[in-house]
Coordinates of N, CA and C in Angstrom, one line a residue:
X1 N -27.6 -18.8 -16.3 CA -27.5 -20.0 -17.2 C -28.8 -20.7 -17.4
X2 N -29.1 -21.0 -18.4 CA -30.1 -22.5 -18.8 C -29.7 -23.4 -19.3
X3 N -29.1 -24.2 -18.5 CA -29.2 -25.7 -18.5 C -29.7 -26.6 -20.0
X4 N -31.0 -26.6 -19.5 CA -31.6 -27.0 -20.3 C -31.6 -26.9 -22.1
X5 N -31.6 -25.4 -22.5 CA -31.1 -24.3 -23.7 C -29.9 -24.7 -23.9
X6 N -28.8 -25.2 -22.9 CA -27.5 -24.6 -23.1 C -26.9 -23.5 -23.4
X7 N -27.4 -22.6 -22.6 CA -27.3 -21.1 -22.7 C -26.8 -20.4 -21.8
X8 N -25.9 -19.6 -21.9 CA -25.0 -18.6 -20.7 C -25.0 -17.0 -21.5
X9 N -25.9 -16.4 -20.1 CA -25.5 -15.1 -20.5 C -24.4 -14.5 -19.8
X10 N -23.7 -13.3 -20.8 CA -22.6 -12.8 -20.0 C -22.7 -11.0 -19.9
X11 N -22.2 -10.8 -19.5 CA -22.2 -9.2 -19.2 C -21.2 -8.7 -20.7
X12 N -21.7 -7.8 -21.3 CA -20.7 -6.9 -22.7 C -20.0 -6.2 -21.9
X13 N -18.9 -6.3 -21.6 CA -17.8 -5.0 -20.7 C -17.2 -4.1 -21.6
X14 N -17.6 -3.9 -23.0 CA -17.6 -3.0 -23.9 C -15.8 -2.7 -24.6
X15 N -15.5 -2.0 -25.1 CA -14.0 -1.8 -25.4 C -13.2 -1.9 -24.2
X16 N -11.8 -3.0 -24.3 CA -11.5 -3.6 -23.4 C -10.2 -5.1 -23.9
X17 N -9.1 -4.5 -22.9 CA -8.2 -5.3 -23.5 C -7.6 -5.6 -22.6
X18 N -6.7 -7.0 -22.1 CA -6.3 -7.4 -21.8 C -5.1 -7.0 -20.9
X19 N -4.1 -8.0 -20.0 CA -3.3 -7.2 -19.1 C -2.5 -7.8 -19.6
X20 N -1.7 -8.3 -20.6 CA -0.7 -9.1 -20.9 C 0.2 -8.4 -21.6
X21 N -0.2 -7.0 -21.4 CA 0.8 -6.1 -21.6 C 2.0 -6.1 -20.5
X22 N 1.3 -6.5 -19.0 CA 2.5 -6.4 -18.1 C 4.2 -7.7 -18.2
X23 N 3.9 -8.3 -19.4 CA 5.1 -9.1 -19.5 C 5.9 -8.2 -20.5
X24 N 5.8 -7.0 -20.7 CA 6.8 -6.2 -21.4 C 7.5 -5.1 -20.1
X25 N 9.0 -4.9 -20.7 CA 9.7 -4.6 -19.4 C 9.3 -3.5 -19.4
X26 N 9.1 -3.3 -17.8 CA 8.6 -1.9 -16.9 C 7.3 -2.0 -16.9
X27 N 6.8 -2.2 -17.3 CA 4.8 -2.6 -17.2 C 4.4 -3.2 -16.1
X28 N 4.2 -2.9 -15.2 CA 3.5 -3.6 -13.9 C 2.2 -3.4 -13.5
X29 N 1.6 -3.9 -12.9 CA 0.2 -4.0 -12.7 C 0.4 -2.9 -11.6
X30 N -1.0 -2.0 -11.7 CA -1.0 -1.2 -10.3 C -1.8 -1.2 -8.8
X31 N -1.3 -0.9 -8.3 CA -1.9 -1.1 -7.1 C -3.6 -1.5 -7.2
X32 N -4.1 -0.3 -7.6 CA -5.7 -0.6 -7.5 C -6.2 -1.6 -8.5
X33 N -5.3 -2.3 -9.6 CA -5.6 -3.7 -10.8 C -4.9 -4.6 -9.5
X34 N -4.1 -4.7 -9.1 CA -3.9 -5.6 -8.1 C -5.1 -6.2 -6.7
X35 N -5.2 -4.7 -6.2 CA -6.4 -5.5 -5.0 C -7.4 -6.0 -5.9
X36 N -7.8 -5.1 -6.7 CA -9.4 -6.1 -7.0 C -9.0 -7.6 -7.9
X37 N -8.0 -7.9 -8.5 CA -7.6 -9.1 -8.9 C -7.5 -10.0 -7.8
X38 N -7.5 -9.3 -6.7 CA -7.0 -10.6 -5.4 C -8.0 -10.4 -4.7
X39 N -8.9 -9.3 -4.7 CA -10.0 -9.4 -4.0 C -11.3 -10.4 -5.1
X40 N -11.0 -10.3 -6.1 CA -12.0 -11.5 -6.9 C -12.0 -12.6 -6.3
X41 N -10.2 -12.9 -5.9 CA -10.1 -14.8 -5.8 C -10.6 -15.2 -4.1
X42 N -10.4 -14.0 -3.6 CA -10.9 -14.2 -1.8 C -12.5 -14.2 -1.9
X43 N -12.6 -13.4 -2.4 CA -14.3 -13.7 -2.7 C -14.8 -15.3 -3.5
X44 N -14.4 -15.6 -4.3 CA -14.6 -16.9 -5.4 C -14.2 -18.3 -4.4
X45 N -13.3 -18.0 -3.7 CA -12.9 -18.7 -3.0 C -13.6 -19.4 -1.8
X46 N -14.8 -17.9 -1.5 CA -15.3 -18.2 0.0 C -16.8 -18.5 -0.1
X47 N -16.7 -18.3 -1.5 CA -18.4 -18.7 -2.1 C -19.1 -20.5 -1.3
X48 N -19.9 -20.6 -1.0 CA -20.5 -21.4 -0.4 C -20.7 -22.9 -2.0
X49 N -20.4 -23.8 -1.7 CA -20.4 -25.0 -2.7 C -21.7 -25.3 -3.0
X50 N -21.8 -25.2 -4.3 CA -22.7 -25.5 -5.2 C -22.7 -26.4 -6.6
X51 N -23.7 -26.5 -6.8 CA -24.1 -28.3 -7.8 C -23.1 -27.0 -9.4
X52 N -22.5 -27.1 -9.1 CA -21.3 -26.6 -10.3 C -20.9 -27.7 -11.2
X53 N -21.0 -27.7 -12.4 CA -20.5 -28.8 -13.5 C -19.3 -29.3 -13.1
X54 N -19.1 -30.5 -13.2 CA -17.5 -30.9 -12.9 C -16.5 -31.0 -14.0
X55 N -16.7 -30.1 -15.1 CA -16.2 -29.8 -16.1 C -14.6 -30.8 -16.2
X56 N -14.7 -31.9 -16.5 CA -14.2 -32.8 -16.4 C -13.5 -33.0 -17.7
X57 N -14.2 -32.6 -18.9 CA -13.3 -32.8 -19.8 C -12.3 -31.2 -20.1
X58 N -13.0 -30.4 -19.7 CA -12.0 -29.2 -19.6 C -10.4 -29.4 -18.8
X59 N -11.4 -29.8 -17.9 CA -10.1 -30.3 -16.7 C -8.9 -31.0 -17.3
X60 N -9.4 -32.4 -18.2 CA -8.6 -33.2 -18.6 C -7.3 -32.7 -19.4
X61 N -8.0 -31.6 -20.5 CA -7.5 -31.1 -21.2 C -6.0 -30.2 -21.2
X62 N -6.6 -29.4 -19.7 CA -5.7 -28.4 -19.2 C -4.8 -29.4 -18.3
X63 N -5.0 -30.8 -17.6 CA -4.5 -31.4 -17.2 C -3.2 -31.8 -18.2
X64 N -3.7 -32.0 -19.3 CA -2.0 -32.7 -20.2 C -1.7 -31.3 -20.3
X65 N -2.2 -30.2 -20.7 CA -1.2 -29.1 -20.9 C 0.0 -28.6 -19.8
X66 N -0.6 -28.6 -18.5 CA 0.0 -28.2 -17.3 C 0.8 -29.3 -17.2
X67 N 0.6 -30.2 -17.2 CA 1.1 -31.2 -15.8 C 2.0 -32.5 -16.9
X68 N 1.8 -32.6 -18.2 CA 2.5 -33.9 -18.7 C 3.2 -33.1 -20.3
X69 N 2.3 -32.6 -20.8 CA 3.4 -32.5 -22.1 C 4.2 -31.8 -22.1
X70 N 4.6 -30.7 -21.3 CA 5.5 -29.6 -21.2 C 6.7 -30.7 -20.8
X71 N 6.3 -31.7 -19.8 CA 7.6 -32.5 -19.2 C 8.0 -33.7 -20.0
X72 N 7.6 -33.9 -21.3 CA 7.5 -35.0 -22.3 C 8.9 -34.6 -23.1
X73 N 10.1 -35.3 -23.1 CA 11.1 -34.8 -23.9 C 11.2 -35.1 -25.3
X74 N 10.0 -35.8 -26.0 CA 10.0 -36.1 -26.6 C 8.1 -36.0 -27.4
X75 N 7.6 -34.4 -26.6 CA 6.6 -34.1 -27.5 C 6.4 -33.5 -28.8
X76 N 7.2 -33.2 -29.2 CA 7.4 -32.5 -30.7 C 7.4 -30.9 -30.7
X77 N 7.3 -30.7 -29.5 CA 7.6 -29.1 -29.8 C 8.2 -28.5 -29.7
X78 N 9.0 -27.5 -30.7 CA 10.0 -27.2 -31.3 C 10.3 -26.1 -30.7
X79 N 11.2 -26.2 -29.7 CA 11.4 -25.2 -28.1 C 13.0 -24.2 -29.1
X80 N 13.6 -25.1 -29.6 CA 14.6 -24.1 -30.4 C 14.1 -23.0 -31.5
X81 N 12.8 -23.2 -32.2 CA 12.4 -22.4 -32.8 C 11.6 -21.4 -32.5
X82 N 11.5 -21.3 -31.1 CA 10.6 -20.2 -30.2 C 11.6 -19.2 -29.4
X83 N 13.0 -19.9 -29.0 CA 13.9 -19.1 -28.5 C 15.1 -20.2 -28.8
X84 N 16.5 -19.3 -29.5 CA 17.4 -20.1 -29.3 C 18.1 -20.6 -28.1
X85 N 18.1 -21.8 -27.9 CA 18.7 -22.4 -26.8 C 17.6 -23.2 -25.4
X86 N 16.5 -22.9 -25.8 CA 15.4 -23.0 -25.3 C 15.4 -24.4 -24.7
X87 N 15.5 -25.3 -25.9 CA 15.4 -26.4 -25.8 C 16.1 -27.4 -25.0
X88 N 17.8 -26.7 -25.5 CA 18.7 -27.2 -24.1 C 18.4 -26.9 -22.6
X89 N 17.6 -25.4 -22.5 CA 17.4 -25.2 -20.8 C 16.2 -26.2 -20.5
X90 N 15.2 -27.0 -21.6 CA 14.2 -27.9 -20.9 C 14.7 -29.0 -20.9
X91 N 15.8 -29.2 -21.1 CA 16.0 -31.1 -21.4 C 16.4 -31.4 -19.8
X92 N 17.0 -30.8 -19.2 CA 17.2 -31.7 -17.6 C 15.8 -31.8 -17.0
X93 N 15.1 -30.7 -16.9 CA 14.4 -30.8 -16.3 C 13.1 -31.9 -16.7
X94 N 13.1 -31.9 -18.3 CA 12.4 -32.8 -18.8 C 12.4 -34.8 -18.5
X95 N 14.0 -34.9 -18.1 CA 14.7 -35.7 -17.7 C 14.8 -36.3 -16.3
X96 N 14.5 -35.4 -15.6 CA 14.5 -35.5 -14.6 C 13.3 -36.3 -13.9
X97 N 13.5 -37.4 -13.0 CA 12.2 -38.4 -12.8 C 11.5 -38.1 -12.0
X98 N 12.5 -37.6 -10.6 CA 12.2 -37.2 -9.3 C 11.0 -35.6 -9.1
X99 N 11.7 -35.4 -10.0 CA 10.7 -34.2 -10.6 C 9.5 -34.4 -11.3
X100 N 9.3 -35.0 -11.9 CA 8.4 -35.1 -13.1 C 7.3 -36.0 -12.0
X101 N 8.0 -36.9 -11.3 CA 6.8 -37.7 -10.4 C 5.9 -36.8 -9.2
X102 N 6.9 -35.6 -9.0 CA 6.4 -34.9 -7.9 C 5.4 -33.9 -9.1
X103 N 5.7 -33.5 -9.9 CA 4.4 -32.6 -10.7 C 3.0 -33.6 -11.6
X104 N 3.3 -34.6 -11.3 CA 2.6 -36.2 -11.3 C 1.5 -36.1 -10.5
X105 N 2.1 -36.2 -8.9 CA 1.3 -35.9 -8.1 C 0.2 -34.7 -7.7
X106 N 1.2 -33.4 -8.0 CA 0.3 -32.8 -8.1 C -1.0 -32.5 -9.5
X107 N -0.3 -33.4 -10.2 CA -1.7 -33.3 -11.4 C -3.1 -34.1 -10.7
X108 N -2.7 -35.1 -9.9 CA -3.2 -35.3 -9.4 C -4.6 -35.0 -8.1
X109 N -3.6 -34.1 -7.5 CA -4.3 -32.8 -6.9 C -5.6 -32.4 -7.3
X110 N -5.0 -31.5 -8.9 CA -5.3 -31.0 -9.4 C -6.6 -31.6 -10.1
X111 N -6.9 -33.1 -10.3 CA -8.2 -33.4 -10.8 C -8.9 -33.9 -9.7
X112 N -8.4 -33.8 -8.5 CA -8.9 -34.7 -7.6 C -10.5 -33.3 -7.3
X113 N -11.5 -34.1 -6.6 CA -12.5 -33.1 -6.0 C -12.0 -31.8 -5.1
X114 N -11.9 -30.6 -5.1 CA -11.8 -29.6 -4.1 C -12.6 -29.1 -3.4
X115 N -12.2 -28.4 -2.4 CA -13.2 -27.6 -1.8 C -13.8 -25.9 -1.6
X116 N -13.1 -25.7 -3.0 CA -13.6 -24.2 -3.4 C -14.1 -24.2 -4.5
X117 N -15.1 -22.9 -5.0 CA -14.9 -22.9 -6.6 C -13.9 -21.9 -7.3
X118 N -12.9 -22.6 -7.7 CA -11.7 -21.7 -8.5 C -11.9 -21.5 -10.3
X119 N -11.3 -20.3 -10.5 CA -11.5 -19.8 -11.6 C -11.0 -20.9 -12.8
X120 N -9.5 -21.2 -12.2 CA -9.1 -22.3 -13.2 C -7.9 -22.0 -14.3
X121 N -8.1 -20.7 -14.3 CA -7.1 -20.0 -15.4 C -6.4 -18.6 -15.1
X122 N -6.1 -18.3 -14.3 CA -6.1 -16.9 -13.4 C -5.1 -15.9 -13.7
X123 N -4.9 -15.5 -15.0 CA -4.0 -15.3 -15.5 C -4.3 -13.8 -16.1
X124 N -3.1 -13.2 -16.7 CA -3.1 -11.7 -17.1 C -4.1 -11.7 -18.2
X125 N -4.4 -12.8 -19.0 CA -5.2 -12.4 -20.5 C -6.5 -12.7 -20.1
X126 N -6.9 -12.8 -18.8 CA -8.2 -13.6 -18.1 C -8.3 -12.3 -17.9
X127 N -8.0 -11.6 -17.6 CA -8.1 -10.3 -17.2 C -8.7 -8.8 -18.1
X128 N -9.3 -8.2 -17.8 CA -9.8 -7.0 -18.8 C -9.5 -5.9 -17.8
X129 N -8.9 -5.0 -18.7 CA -8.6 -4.0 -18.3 C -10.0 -2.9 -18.9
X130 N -11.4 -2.3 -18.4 CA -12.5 -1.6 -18.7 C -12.7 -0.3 -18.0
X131 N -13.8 0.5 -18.6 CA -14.0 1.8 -17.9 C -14.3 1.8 -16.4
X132 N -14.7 0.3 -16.0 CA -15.1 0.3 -14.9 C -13.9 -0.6 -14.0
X133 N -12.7 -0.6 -14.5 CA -11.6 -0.9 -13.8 C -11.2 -2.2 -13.7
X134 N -10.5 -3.7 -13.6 CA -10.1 -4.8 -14.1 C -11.1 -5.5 -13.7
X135 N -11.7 -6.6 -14.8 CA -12.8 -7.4 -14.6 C -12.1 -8.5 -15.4
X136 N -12.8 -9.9 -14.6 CA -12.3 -11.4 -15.1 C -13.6 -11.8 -15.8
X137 N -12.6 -12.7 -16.6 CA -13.7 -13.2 -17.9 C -13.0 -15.0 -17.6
X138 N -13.5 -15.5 -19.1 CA -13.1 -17.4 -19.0 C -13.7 -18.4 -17.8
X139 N -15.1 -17.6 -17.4 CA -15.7 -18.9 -16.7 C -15.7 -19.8 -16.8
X140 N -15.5 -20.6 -18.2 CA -15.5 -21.8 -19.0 C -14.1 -22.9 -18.6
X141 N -13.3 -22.0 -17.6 CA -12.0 -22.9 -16.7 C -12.5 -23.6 -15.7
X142 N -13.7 -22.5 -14.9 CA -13.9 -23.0 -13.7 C -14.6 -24.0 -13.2
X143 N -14.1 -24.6 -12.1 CA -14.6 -25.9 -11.5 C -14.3 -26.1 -10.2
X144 N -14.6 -27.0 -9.7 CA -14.5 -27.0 -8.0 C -13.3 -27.7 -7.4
X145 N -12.0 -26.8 -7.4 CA -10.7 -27.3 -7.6 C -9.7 -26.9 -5.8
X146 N -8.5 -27.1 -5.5 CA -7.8 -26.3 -4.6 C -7.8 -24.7 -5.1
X147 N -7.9 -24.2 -3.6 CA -7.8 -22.6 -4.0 C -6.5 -22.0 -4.7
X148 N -5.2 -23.1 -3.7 CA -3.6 -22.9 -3.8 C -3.9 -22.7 -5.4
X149 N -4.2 -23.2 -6.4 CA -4.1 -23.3 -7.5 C -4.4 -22.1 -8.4
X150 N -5.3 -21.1 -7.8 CA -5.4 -20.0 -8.4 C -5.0 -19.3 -8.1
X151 N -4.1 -18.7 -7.0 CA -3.3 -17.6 -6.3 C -2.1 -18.3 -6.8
X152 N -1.6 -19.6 -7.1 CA -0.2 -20.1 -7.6 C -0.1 -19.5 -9.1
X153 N -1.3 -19.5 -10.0 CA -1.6 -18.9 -11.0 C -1.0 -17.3 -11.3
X154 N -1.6 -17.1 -11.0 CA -1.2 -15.6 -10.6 C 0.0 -15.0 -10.3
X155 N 0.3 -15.7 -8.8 CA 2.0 -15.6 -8.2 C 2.4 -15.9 -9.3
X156 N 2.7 -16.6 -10.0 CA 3.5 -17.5 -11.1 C 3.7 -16.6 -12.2
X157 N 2.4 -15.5 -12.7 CA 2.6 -14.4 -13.7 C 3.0 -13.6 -13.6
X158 N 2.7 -13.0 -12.0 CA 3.6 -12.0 -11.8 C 4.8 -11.9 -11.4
X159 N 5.7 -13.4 -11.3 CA 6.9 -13.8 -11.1 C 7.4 -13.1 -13.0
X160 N 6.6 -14.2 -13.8 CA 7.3 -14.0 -14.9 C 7.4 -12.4 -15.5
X161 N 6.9 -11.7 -14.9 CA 6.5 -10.3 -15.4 C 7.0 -9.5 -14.6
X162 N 8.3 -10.2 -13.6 CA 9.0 -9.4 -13.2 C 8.7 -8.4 -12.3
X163 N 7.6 -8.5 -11.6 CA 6.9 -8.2 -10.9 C 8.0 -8.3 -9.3
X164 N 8.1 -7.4 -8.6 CA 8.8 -7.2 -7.1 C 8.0 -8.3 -6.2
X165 N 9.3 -9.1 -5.5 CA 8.8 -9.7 -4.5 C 7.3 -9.1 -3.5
X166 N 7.3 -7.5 -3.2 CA 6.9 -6.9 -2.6 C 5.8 -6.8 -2.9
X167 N 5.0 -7.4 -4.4 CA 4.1 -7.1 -4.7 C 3.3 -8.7 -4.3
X168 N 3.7 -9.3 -4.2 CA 3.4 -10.6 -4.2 C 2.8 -10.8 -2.4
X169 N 3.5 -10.5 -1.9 CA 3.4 -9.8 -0.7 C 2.3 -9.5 -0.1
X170 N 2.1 -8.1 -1.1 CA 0.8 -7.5 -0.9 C -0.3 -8.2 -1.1
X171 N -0.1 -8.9 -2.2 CA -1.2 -9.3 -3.1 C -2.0 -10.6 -1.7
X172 N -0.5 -11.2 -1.2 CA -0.8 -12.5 -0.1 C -1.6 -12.0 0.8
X173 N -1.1 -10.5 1.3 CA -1.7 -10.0 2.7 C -3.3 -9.4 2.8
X174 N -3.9 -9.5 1.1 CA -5.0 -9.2 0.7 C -6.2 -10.4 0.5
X175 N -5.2 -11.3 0.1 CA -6.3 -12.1 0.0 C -6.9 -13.2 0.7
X176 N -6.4 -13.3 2.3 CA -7.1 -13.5 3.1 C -8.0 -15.1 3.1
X177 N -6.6 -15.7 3.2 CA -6.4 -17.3 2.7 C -7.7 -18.1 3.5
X178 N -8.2 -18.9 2.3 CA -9.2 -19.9 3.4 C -8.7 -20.6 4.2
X179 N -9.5 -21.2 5.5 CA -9.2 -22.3 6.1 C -8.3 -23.1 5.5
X180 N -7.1 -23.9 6.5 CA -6.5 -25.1 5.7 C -5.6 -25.1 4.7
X181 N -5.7 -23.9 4.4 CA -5.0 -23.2 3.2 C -3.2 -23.6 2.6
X182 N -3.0 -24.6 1.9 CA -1.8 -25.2 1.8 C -0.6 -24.3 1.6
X183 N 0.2 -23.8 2.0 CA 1.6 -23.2 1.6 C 2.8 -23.2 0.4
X184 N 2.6 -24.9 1.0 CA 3.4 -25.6 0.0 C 2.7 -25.9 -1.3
X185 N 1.6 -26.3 -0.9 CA 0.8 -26.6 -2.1 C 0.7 -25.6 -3.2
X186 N 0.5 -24.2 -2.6 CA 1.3 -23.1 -3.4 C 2.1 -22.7 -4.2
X187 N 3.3 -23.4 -3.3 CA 4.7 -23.4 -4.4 C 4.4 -24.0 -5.3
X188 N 4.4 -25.0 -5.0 CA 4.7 -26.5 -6.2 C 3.7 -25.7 -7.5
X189 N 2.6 -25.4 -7.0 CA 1.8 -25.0 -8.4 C 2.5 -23.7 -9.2
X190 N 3.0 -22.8 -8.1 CA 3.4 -21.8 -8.7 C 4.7 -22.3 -9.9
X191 N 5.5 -22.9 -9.4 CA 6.5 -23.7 -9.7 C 6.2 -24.3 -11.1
X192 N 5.1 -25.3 -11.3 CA 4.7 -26.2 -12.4 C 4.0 -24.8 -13.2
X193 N 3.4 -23.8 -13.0 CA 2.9 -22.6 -14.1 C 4.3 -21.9 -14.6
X194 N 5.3 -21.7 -13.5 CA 6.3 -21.0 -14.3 C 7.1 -22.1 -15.5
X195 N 6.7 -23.3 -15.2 CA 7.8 -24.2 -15.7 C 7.0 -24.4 -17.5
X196 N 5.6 -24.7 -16.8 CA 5.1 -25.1 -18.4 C 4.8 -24.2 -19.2
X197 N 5.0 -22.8 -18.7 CA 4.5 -21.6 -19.4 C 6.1 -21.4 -20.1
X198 N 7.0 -21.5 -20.0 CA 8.3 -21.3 -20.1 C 8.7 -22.5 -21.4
X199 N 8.5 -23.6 -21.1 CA 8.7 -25.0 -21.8 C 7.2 -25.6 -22.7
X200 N 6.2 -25.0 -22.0 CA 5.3 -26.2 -23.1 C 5.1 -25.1 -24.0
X201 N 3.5 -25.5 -24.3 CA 3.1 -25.4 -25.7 C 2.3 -23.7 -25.8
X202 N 1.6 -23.4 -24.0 CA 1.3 -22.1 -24.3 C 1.8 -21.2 -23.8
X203 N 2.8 -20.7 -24.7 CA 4.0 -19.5 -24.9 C 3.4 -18.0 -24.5
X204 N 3.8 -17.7 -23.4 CA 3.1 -16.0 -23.3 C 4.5 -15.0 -24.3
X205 N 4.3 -13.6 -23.8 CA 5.2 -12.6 -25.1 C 5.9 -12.2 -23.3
X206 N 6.8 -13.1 -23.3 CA 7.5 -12.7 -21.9 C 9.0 -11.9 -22.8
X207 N 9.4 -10.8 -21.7 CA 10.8 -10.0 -22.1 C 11.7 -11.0 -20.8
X208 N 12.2 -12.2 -21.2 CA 13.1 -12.9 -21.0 C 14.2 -13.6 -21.7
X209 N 15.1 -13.3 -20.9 CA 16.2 -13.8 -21.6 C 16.4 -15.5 -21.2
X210 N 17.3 -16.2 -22.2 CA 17.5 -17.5 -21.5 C 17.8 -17.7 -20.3
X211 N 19.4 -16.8 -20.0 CA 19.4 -16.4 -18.6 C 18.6 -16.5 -17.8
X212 N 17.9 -15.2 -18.1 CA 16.3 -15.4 -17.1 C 15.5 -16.7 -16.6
X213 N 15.7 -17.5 -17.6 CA 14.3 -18.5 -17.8 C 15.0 -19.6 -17.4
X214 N 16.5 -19.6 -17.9 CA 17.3 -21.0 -16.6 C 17.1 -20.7 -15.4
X215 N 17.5 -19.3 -14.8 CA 17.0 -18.7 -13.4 C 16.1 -19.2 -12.5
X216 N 14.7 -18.4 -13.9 CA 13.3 -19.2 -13.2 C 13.3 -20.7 -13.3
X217 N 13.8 -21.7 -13.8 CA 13.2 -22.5 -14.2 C 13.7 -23.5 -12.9
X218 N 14.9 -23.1 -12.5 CA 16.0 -23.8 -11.6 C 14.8 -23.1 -10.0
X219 N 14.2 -21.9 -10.0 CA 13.5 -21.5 -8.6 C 12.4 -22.3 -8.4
X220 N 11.5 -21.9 -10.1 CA 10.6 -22.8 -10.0 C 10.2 -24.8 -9.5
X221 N 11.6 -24.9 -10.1 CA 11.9 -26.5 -9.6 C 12.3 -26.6 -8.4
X222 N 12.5 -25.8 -7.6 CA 13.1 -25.9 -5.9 C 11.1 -25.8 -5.4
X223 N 10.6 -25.0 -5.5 CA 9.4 -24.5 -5.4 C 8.5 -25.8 -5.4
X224 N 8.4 -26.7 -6.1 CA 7.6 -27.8 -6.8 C 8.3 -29.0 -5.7
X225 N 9.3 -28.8 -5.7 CA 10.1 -29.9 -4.4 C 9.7 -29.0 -2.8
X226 N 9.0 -28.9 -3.0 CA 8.6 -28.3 -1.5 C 9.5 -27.3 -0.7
X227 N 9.7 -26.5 -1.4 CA 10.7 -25.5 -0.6 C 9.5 -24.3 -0.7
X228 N 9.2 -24.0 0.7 CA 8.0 -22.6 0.5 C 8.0 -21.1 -0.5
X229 N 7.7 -21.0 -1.1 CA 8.3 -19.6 -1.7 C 7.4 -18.4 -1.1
X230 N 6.3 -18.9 -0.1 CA 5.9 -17.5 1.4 C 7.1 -17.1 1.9
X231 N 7.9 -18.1 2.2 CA 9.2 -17.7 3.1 C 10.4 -17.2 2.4
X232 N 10.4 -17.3 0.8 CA 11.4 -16.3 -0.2 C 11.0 -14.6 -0.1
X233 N 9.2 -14.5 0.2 CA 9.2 -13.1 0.1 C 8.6 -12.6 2.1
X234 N 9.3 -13.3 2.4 CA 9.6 -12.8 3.7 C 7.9 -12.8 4.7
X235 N 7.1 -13.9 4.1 CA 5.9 -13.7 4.7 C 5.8 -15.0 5.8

């Protein structure tokens, strides 16, 4: 980078598309796109702290997306014209105070100073699938955040993508948690990604049914209320 220029160079990873194919049914991420996705965030994670932008307005941004408008029952977005019935599975939870105060707090968390540098966005379309096998892109998320926040990212996609408890599993027993490393703090994020990715405003091409998404949405909100979801997949 130059600072000064305002200039960032990046690597051309040449023809190259994305993993957001694995939200279509039967599509799962494979073993060897798995470790090195989780070996990225163990590494990113363990990087030594440096004078890193505190990308503050980015933060802000992604802060109403995640943490306040999805839970706004009264934001304008037209949840029945995205899936029928949609709108009825967000209204309790939109309603609900006890809830909404605890994903409050963690927005809070979430702008407070951390002590890693996390990606910020850690998700399947962050992802490139290349000749030289899955590489992460969207620097432009990252900031100096909780780690829980980017492995909850992730957990959270591969929840919606229907992805086997057993993968999640693996994915935990690889990536070789820092110091201090919150549990619970985990859930609750995992929890508030399945919730606003389901209800707010940025809609992935998930193969869910309403069923489904009452399901998740009812786990996700146990999750966010401090119930471990390490201890759902037996770790």
């Amino acid at each position: 980078t130059d600072p000064d220029s305002f200039l960032l160079a990046l690597e051309d990873l040449g023809d190259a598309s994305d993993y957001t194919s694995i939200y279509q049914e039967d599509v799962f991420l494979d073993s060897a796109d798995l470790y090195r996705a989780i070996y990225y965030l163990h590494k990113l994670h363990l990087l030594p702290l440096s004078a890193f932008p505190l990308n503050e307005e980015m933060r802000k941004l992604n802060h109403e997306h995640i943490f306040h408008f999805p839970f706004n029952s009264e934001n304008g977005l037209d949840l029945e014209g995205i899936q029928k019935g949609l709108g009825q599975v967000a209204l309790p939870f939109q309603k609900d105070t006890i809830l909404k105060g605890k994903i409050q707090r963690l927005g809070e968390v979430y702008l407070s100073q951390g002590r890693c540098l996390i990606h910020g966005d850690y998700y399947p379309g962050s992802w490139l699938k290349t000749d030289r096998g899955l590489m992460v892109i969207d620097p432009e998320f990252a900031f100096h955040g909780p780690p829980e926040f980017d492995l909850a990212v992730m957990f959270a996609h591969l929840i919606m993508a229907k992805h086997n408890p057993a993968v999640l599993k693996k994915a935990w027993q690889n990536y070789h948690a820092p110091a201090n490393f919150d549990h619970r703090l985990l859930s609750s994020f995992t929890g508030v990604e399945i919730m606003r990715r389901i209800i707010g405003i940025a809609q992935l091409p998930l193969s869910l049914t309403i069923a489904d998404k009452i399901n998740l949405m009812s786990k996700a909100s146990e999750w966010i209320r401090e119930e471990n979801l390490l201890d759902k997949i037996n770790i």
